[in-house]
């Protein structure tokens, strides 16, 4: 298992958190996504996966959810 931690900006509520979790969770090999929501600020997101994830794929998934990787 591999753990990747990113920082996401723009999330303000549980719905935002769920959108990011859903998009990242859909990436191949992802087994868990944990968000430490800091409403209105930068929130750390920890992604657990079976293999190393492509940084561009992570950014694209977060972008699809409507947020930005810092």
GROMACS .gro file of N, CA and C in nm:
model
  210
    1UNK      N    1   0.083  -0.118   0.000
    1UNK     CA    2   0.000   0.000   0.000
    1UNK      C    3   0.088   0.125   0.000
    2UNK      N    4   0.037   0.226  -0.069
    2UNK     CA    5   0.106   0.354  -0.079
    2UNK      C    6   0.014   0.463  -0.026
    3UNK      N    7   0.071   0.559   0.045
    3UNK     CA    8  -0.005   0.672   0.095
    3UNK      C    9   0.047   0.799   0.031
    4UNK      N   10  -0.044   0.879  -0.022
    4UNK     CA   11  -0.011   1.007  -0.083
    4UNK      C   12  -0.090   1.114  -0.012
    5UNK      N   13  -0.024   1.221   0.032
    5UNK     CA   14  -0.093   1.332   0.097
    5UNK      C   15  -0.082   1.455   0.009
    6UNK      N   16  -0.197   1.518  -0.016
    6UNK     CA   17  -0.202   1.640  -0.096
    6UNK      C   18  -0.275   1.747  -0.015
    7UNK      N   19  -0.267   1.870  -0.060
    7UNK     CA   20  -0.341   1.980   0.002
    7UNK      C   21  -0.440   2.034  -0.101
    8UNK      N   22  -0.566   2.042  -0.061
    8UNK     CA   23  -0.671   2.088  -0.150
    8UNK      C   24  -0.729   2.217  -0.095
    9UNK      N   25  -0.746   2.315  -0.182
    9UNK     CA   26  -0.805   2.442  -0.138
    9UNK      C   27  -0.946   2.457  -0.190
   10UNK      N   28  -1.028   2.532  -0.115
   10UNK     CA   29  -1.162   2.565  -0.161
   10UNK      C   30  -1.275   2.486  -0.101
   11UNK      N   31  -1.246   2.380  -0.028
   11UNK     CA   32  -1.355   2.301   0.032
   11UNK      C   33  -1.408   2.375   0.155
   12UNK      N   34  -1.541   2.378   0.169
   12UNK     CA   35  -1.600   2.450   0.283
   12UNK      C   36  -1.695   2.367   0.367
   13UNK      N   37  -1.735   2.248   0.317
   13UNK     CA   38  -1.837   2.171   0.390
   13UNK      C   39  -1.826   2.022   0.359
   14UNK      N   40  -1.914   1.946   0.420
   14UNK     CA   41  -1.917   1.802   0.399
   14UNK      C   42  -1.946   1.763   0.255
   15UNK      N   43  -2.028   1.842   0.185
   15UNK     CA   44  -2.058   1.814   0.045
   15UNK      C   45  -1.931   1.828  -0.039
   16UNK      N   46  -1.853   1.930  -0.011
   16UNK     CA   47  -1.725   1.951  -0.081
   16UNK      C   48  -1.633   1.831  -0.057
   17UNK      N   49  -1.625   1.792   0.067
   17UNK     CA   50  -1.542   1.678   0.107
   17UNK      C   51  -1.585   1.552   0.032
   18UNK      N   52  -1.716   1.528   0.025
   18UNK     CA   53  -1.769   1.410  -0.043
   18UNK      C   54  -1.736   1.412  -0.192
   19UNK      N   55  -1.743   1.529  -0.254
   19UNK     CA   56  -1.714   1.540  -0.397
   19UNK      C   57  -1.568   1.503  -0.426
   20UNK      N   58  -1.478   1.552  -0.342
   20UNK     CA   59  -1.335   1.521  -0.360
   20UNK      C   60  -1.310   1.373  -0.334
   21UNK      N   61  -1.370   1.319  -0.229
   21UNK     CA   62  -1.354   1.177  -0.198
   21UNK      C   63  -1.404   1.089  -0.312
   22UNK      N   64  -1.519   1.125  -0.370
   22UNK     CA   65  -1.576   1.046  -0.479
   22UNK      C   66  -1.484   1.045  -0.601
   23UNK      N   67  -1.434   1.162  -0.640
   23UNK     CA   68  -1.348   1.171  -0.759
   23UNK      C   69  -1.216   1.098  -0.737
   24UNK      N   70  -1.153   1.119  -0.622
   24UNK     CA   71  -1.025   1.051  -0.595
   24UNK      C   72  -1.047   0.901  -0.576
   25UNK      N   73  -1.157   0.864  -0.514
   25UNK     CA   74  -1.187   0.723  -0.492
   25UNK      C   75  -1.210   0.645  -0.620
   26UNK      N   76  -1.242   0.717  -0.728
   26UNK     CA   77  -1.266   0.652  -0.857
   26UNK      C   78  -1.136   0.622  -0.932
   27UNK      N   79  -1.023   0.675  -0.885
   27UNK     CA   80  -0.895   0.646  -0.951
   27UNK      C   81  -0.857   0.500  -0.930
   28UNK      N   82  -0.798   0.441  -1.031
   28UNK     CA   83  -0.758   0.300  -1.024
   28UNK      C   84  -0.662   0.276  -0.909
   29UNK      N   85  -0.693   0.177  -0.828
   29UNK     CA   86  -0.604   0.136  -0.719
   29UNK      C   87  -0.629   0.205  -0.586
   30UNK      N   88  -0.714   0.309  -0.585
   30UNK     CA   89  -0.739   0.382  -0.460
   30UNK      C   90  -0.831   0.299  -0.371
   31UNK      N   91  -0.788   0.281  -0.245
   31UNK     CA   92  -0.865   0.203  -0.149
   31UNK      C   93  -0.927   0.288  -0.040
   32UNK      N   94  -0.874   0.410  -0.018
   32UNK     CA   95  -0.929   0.496   0.086
   32UNK      C   96  -0.888   0.641   0.060
   33UNK      N   97  -0.977   0.732   0.094
   33UNK     CA   98  -0.949   0.875   0.086
   33UNK      C   99  -0.995   0.937   0.217
   34UNK      N  100  -0.904   1.006   0.287
   34UNK     CA  101  -0.937   1.070   0.414
   34UNK      C  102  -0.912   1.220   0.401
   35UNK      N  103  -1.012   1.300   0.437
   35UNK     CA  104  -1.002   1.445   0.429
   35UNK      C  105  -1.009   1.503   0.569
   36UNK      N  106  -0.913   1.592   0.601
   36UNK     CA  107  -0.916   1.666   0.726
   36UNK      C  108  -0.964   1.806   0.690
   37UNK      N  109  -1.096   1.825   0.688
   37UNK     CA  110  -1.158   1.948   0.638
   37UNK      C  111  -1.122   2.069   0.723
   38UNK      N  112  -1.067   2.168   0.657
   38UNK     CA  113  -1.038   2.298   0.716
   38UNK      C  114  -1.123   2.397   0.636
   39UNK      N  115  -1.248   2.415   0.677
   39UNK     CA  116  -1.345   2.492   0.600
   39UNK      C  117  -1.292   2.629   0.560
   40UNK      N  118  -1.292   2.654   0.430
   40UNK     CA  119  -1.249   2.781   0.376
   40UNK      C  120  -1.099   2.796   0.361
   41UNK      N  121  -1.024   2.698   0.407
   41UNK     CA  122  -0.878   2.704   0.397
   41UNK      C  123  -0.825   2.587   0.318
   42UNK      N  124  -0.699   2.556   0.341
   42UNK     CA  125  -0.637   2.442   0.275
   42UNK      C  126  -0.657   2.318   0.361
   43UNK      N  127  -0.703   2.210   0.298
   43UNK     CA  128  -0.732   2.086   0.370
   43UNK      C  129  -0.640   1.974   0.326
   44UNK      N  130  -0.574   1.906   0.420
   44UNK     CA  131  -0.494   1.790   0.383
   44UNK      C  132  -0.583   1.672   0.346
   45UNK      N  133  -0.544   1.602   0.239
   45UNK     CA  134  -0.618   1.486   0.192
   45UNK      C  135  -0.518   1.371   0.179
   46UNK      N  136  -0.546   1.260   0.245
   46UNK     CA  137  -0.459   1.143   0.241
   46UNK      C  138  -0.526   1.035   0.156
   47UNK      N  139  -0.453   0.991   0.054
   47UNK     CA  140  -0.504   0.890  -0.039
   47UNK      C  141  -0.425   0.762  -0.019
   48UNK      N  142  -0.494   0.653   0.007
   48UNK     CA  143  -0.429   0.522   0.019
   48UNK      C  144  -0.459   0.444  -0.108
   49UNK      N  145  -0.354   0.387  -0.167
   49UNK     CA  146  -0.372   0.314  -0.292
   49UNK      C  147  -0.280   0.193  -0.296
   50UNK      N  148  -0.310   0.103  -0.389
   50UNK     CA  149  -0.232  -0.020  -0.401
   50UNK      C  150  -0.100   0.004  -0.475
   51UNK      N  151  -0.089   0.117  -0.544
   51UNK     CA  152   0.034   0.150  -0.617
   51UNK      C  153   0.049   0.302  -0.621
   52UNK      N  154   0.166   0.348  -0.659
   52UNK     CA  155   0.193   0.492  -0.673
   52UNK      C  156   0.092   0.554  -0.770
   53UNK      N  157   0.039   0.670  -0.734
   53UNK     CA  158  -0.058   0.739  -0.819
   53UNK      C  159   0.010   0.846  -0.903
   54UNK      N  160  -0.042   0.868  -1.022
   54UNK     CA  161   0.008   0.971  -1.111
   54UNK      C  162  -0.040   1.107  -1.061
   55UNK      N  163   0.054   1.201  -1.044
   55UNK     CA  164   0.019   1.333  -0.992
   55UNK      C  165  -0.081   1.404  -1.082
   56UNK      N  166  -0.068   1.388  -1.213
   56UNK     CA  167  -0.160   1.452  -1.307
   56UNK      C  168  -0.301   1.396  -1.291
   57UNK      N  169  -0.313   1.267  -1.264
   57UNK     CA  170  -0.445   1.205  -1.245
   57UNK      C  171  -0.509   1.257  -1.116
   58UNK      N  172  -0.428   1.275  -1.013
   58UNK     CA  173  -0.479   1.329  -0.886
   58UNK      C  174  -0.531   1.471  -0.908
   59UNK      N  175  -0.451   1.553  -0.974
   59UNK     CA  176  -0.491   1.692  -1.001
   59UNK      C  177  -0.619   1.697  -1.085
   60UNK      N  178  -0.627   1.611  -1.185
   60UNK     CA  179  -0.745   1.608  -1.272
   60UNK      C  180  -0.870   1.568  -1.193
   61UNK      N  181  -0.857   1.472  -1.104
   61UNK     CA  182  -0.972   1.428  -1.024
   61UNK      C  183  -1.020   1.539  -0.931
   62UNK      N  184  -0.926   1.607  -0.866
   62UNK     CA  185  -0.963   1.717  -0.776
   62UNK      C  186  -1.024   1.832  -0.856
   63UNK      N  187  -0.968   1.860  -0.973
   63UNK     CA  188  -1.022   1.964  -1.060
   63UNK      C  189  -1.164   1.929  -1.104
   64UNK      N  190  -1.187   1.803  -1.135
   64UNK     CA  191  -1.321   1.757  -1.177
   64UNK      C  192  -1.423   1.779  -1.064
   65UNK      N  193  -1.377   1.767  -0.940
   65UNK     CA  194  -1.464   1.790  -0.826
   65UNK      C  195  -1.488   1.939  -0.802
   66UNK      N  196  -1.408   2.023  -0.867
   66UNK     CA  197  -1.427   2.168  -0.856
   66UNK      C  198  -1.333   2.237  -0.760
   67UNK      N  199  -1.222   2.172  -0.727
   67UNK     CA  200  -1.129   2.227  -0.630
   67UNK      C  201  -0.987   2.226  -0.687
   68UNK      N  202  -0.891   2.275  -0.609
   68UNK     CA  203  -0.755   2.290  -0.659
   68UNK      C  204  -0.654   2.225  -0.564
   69UNK      N  205  -0.559   2.152  -0.624
   69UNK     CA  206  -0.449   2.098  -0.547
   69UNK      C  207  -0.345   2.208  -0.532
   70UNK      N  208  -0.302   2.232  -0.411
   70UNK     CA  209  -0.200   2.334  -0.384
   70UNK      C  210  -0.062   2.279  -0.407
   0.00000   0.00000   0.00000
